Backbone as CSV, one residue per row, in Angstrom:
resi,resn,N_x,N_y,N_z,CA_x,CA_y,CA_z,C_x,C_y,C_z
1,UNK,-55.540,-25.999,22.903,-54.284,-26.156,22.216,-54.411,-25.708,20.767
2,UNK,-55.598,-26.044,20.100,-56.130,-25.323,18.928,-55.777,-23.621,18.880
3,UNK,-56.576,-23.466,19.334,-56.428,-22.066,19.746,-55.130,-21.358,19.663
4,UNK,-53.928,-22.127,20.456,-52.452,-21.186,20.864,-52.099,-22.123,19.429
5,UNK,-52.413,-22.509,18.095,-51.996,-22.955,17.291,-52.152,-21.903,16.467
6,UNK,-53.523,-21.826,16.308,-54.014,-20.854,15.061,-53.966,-19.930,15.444
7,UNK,-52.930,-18.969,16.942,-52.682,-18.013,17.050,-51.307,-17.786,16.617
8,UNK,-50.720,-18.446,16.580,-49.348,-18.945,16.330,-48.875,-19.012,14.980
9,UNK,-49.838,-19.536,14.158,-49.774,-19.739,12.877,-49.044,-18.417,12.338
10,UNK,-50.549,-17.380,12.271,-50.031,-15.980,11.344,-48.927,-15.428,11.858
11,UNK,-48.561,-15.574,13.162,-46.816,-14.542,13.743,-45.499,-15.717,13.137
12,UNK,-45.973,-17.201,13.027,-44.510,-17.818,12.412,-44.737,-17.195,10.785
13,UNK,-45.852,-17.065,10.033,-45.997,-17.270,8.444,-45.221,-15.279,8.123
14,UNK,-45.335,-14.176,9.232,-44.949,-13.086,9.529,-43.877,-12.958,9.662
15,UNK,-43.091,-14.012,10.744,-41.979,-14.220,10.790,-40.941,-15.029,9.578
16,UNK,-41.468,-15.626,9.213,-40.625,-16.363,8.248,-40.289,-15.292,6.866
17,UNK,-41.531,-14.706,6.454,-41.518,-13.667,5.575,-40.671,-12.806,6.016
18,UNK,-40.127,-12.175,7.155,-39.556,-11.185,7.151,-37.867,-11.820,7.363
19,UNK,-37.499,-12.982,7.689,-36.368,-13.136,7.785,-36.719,-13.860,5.968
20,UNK,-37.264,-14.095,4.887,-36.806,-14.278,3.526,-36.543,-12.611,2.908
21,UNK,-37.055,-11.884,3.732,-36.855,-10.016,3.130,-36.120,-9.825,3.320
22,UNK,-35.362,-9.937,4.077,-34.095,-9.744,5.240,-32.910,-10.176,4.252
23,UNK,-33.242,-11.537,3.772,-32.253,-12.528,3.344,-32.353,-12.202,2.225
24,UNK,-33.290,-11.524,1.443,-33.237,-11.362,-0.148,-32.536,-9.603,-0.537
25,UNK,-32.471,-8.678,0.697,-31.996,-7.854,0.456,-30.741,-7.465,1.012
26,UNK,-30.002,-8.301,1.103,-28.584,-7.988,1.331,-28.017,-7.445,0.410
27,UNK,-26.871,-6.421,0.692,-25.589,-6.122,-0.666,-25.159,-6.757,-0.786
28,UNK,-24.265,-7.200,-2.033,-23.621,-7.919,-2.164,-21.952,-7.587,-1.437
29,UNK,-21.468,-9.133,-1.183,-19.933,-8.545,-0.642,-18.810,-7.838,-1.546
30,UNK,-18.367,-7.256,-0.625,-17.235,-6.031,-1.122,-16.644,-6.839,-1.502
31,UNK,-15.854,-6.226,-2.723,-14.619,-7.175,-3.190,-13.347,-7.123,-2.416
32,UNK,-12.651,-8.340,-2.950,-11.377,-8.179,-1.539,-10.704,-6.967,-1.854
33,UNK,-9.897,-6.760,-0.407,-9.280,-5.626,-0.078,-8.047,-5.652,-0.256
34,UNK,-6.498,-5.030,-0.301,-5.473,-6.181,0.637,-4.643,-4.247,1.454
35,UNK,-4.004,-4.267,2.647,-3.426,-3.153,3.014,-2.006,-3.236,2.510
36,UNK,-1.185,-2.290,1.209,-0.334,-2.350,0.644,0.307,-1.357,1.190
37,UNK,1.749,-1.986,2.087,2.853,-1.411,2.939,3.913,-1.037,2.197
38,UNK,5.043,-0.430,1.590,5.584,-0.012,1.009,7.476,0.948,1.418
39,UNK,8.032,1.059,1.004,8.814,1.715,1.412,9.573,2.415,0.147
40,UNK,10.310,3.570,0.072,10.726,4.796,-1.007,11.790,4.697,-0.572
41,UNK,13.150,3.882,-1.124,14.270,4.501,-0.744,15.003,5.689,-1.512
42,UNK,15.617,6.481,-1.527,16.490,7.720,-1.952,17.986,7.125,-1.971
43,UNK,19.057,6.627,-2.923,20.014,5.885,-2.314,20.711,7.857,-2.773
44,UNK,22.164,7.827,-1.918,23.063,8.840,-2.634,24.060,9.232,-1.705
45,UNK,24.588,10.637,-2.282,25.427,10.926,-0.727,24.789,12.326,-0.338
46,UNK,24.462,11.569,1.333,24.095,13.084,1.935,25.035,13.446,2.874
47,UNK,25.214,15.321,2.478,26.087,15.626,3.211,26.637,15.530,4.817
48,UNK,25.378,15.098,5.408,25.411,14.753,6.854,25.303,13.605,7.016
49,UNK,25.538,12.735,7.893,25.583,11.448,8.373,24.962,11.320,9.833
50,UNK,24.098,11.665,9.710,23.584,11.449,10.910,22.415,10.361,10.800
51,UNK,22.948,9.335,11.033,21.996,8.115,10.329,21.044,7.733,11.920
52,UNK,19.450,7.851,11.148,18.558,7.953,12.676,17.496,9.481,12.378
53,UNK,18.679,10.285,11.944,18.320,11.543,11.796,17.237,12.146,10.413
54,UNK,16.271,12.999,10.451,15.135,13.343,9.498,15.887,13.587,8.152
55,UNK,15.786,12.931,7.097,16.676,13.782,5.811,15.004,13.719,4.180
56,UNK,16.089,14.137,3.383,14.969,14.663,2.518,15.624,13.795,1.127
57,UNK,14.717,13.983,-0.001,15.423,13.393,-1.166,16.112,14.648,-1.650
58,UNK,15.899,15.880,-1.211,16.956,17.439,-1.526,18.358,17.295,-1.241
59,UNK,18.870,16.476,-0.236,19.975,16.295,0.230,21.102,15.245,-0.189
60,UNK,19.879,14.664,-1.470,21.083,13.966,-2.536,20.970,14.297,-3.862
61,UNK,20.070,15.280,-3.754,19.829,15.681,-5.392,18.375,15.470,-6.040
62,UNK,17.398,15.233,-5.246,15.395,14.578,-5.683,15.404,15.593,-4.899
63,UNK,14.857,17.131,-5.332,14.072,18.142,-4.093,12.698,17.350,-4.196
64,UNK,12.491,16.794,-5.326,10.830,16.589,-5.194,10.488,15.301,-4.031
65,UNK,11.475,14.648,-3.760,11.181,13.882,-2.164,11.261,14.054,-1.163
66,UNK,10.164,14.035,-0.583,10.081,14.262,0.814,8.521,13.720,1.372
67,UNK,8.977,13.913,2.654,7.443,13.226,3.455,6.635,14.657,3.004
68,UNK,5.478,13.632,2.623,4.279,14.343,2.227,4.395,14.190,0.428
69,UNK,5.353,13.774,-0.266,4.876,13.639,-1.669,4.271,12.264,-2.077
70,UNK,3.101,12.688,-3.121,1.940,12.000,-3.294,2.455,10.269,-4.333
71,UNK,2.073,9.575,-3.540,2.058,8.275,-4.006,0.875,7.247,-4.257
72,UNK,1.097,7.606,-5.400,-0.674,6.875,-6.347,-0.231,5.772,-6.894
73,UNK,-1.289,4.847,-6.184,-1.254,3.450,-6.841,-2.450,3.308,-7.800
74,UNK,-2.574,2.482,-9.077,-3.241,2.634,-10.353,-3.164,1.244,-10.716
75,UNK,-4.289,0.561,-11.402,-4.424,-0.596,-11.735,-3.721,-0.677,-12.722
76,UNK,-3.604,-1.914,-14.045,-3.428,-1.877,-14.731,-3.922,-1.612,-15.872
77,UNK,-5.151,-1.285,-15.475,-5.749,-0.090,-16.911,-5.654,1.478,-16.755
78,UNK,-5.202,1.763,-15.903,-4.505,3.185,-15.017,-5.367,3.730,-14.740
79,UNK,-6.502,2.796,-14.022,-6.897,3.848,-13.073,-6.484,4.090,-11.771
80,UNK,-6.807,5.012,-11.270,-6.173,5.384,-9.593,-7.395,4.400,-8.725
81,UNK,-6.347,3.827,-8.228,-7.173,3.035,-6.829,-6.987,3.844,-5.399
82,UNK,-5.561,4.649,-5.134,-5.891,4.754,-4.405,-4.643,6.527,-3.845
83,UNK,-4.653,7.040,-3.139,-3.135,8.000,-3.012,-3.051,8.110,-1.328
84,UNK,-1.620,7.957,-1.348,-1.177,8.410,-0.010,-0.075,9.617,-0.135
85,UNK,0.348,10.317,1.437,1.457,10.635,0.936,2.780,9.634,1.909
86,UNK,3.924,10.376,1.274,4.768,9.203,2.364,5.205,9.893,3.370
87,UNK,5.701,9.228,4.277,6.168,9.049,5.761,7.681,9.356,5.943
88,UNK,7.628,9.830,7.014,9.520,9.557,7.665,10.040,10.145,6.572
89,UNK,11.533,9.252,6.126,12.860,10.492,5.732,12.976,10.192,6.737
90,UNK,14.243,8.933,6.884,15.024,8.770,7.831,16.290,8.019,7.466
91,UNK,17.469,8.719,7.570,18.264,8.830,7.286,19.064,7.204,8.066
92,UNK,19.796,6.417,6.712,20.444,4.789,7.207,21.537,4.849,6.315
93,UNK,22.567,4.196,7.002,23.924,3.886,6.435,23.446,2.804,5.100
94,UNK,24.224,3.432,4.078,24.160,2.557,2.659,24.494,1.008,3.201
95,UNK,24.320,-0.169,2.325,24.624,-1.278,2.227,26.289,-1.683,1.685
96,UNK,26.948,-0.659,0.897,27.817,-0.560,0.178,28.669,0.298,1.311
97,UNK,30.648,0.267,1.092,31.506,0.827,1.390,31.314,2.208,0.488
98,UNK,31.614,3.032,1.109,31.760,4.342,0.609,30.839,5.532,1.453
99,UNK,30.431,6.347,0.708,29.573,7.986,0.902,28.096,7.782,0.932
100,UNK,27.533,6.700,0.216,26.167,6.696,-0.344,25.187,6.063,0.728
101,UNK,24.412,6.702,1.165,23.885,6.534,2.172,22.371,6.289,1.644
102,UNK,21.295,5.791,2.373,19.790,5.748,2.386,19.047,6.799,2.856
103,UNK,18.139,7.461,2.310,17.050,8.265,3.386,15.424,7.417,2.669
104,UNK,14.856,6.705,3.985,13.813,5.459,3.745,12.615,6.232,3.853
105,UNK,11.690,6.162,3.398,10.159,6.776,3.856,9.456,5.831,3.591
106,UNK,8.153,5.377,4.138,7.101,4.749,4.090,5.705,5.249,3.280
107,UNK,4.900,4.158,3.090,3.399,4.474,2.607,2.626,3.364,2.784
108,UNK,1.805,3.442,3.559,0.530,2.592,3.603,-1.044,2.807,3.098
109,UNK,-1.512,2.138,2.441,-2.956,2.042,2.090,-3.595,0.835,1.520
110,UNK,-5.026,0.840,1.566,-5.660,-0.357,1.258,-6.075,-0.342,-0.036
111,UNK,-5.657,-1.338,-0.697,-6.738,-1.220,-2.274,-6.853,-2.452,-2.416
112,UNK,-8.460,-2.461,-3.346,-9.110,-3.786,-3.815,-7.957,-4.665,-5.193
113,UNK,-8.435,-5.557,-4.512,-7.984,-7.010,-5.511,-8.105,-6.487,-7.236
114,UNK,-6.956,-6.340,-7.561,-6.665,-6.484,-8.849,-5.648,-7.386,-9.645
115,UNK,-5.215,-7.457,-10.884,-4.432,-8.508,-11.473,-3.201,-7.740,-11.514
116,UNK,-3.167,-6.538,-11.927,-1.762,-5.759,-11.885,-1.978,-4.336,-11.296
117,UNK,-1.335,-3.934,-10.240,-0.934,-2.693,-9.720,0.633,-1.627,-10.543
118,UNK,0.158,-0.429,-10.297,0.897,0.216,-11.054,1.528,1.598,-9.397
119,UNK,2.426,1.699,-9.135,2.849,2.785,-7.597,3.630,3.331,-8.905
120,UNK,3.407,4.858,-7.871,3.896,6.173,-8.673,4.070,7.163,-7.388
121,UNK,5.551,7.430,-7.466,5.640,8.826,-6.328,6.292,9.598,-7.091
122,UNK,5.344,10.361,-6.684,5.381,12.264,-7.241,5.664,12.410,-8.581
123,UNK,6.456,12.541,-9.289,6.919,12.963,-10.693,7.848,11.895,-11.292
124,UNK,7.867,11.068,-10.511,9.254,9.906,-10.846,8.252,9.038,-11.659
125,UNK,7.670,8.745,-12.317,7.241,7.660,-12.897,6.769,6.486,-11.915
126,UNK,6.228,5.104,-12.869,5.880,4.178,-11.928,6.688,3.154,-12.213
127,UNK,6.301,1.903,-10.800,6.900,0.317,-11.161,5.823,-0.128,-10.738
128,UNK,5.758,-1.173,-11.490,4.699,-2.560,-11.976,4.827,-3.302,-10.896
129,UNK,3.866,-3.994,-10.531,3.465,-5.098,-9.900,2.646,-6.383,-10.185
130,UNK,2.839,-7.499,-10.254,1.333,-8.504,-10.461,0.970,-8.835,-9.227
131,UNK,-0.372,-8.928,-9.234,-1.087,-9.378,-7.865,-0.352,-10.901,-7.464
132,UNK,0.657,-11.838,-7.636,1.010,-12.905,-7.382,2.549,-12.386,-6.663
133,UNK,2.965,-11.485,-7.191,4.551,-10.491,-6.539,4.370,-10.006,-5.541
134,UNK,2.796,-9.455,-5.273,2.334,-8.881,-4.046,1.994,-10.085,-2.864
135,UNK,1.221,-10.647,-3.217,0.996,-11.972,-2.559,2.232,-12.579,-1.746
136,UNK,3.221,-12.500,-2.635,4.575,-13.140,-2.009,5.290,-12.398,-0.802
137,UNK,4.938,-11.261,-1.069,5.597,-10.350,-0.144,4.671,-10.136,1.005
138,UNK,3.779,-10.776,0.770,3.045,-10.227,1.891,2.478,-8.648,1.485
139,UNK,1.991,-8.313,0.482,1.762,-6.739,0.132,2.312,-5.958,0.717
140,UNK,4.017,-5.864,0.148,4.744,-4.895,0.622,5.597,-4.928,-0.782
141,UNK,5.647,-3.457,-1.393,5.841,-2.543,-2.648,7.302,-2.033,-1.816
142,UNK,8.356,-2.536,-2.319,9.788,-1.248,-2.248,10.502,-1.131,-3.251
143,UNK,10.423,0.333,-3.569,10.830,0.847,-4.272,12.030,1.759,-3.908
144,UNK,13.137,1.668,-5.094,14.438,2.502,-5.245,15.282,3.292,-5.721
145,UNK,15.148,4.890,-5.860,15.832,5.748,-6.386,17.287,6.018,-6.431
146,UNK,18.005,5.668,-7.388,19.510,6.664,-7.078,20.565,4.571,-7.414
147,UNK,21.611,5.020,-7.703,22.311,3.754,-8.216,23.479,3.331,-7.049
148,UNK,23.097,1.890,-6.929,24.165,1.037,-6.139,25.841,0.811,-6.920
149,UNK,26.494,1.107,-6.507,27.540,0.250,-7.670,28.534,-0.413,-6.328
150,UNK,29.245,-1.407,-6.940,30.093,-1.483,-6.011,31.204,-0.666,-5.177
151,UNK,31.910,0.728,-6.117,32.629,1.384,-5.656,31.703,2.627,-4.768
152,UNK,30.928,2.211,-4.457,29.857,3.259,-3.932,29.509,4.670,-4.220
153,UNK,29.445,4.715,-5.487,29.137,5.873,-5.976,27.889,5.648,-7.085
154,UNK,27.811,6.896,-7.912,26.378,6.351,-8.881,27.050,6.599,-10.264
């Protein structure tokens, strides 16, 4: 019994050493993540009404919108965390009586935990966020081009 002891010995004192190596060289964890969902509305009047149907921000007066323009999100010391481009251009009846209709596009991406986010599509400038506005929403950013009024015009 000696014997299967002091054979035993050096493979646990082997073993133990290699699970403290193991345990002393981990990375450290990634900082949190969160996936920030988003939506671009275009409000205005487009000449077609085919609500359902593909439309562009050209068709109320923004040529520079459309699926595929670049949407960079930036901390609040401006750096870039992260760019997508957007989605869809799909054409929805306004909220308001009148002409002025919606064309909606999407953007999804993941960026790390910060205190303030900064979204920017294409040439339009940005809007602000605090990480506690995001939180509420469930990290979902919508943003809105073009003016509501009540008589449905801009």
């Amino acid at each position: 019994m000696r014997r299967a002891v002091r054979r035993l010995c050096p493979v646990l004192v082997v073993a133990v050493l290699a699970l403290s190596a193991a345990a002393c060289s981990r990375e450290p964890a990634a900082p949190p993540s969160h996936r920030m969902e988003g939506t671009y509305i275009v409000h205005g009047f487009f000449p077609h009404r085919s609500f359902g149907a593909p439309c562009t921000g050209a068709d109320a007066g923004y040529p520079d919108l459309r699926q595929g323009t670049v949407v960079k999100v930036k901390d609040g010391a401006g750096a870039t965390l992260g760019t997508v481009a957007l989605q869809g251009g799909t054409l929805r009846r306004g909220p308001l009586r009148g002409r002025d209709d919606d064309c909606v596009f999407s953007f999804s991406l993941t960026v790390p935990e910060r205190d303030a986010y900064r979204v920017e599509v294409g040439r339009r400038g940005g809007v602000n966020f605090d990480r506690s506005e995001l939180q509420r929403t469930n990290w979902k950013a919508d943003l809105t081009i073009g003016a509501y009024t009540m008589f449905g015009g801009i």
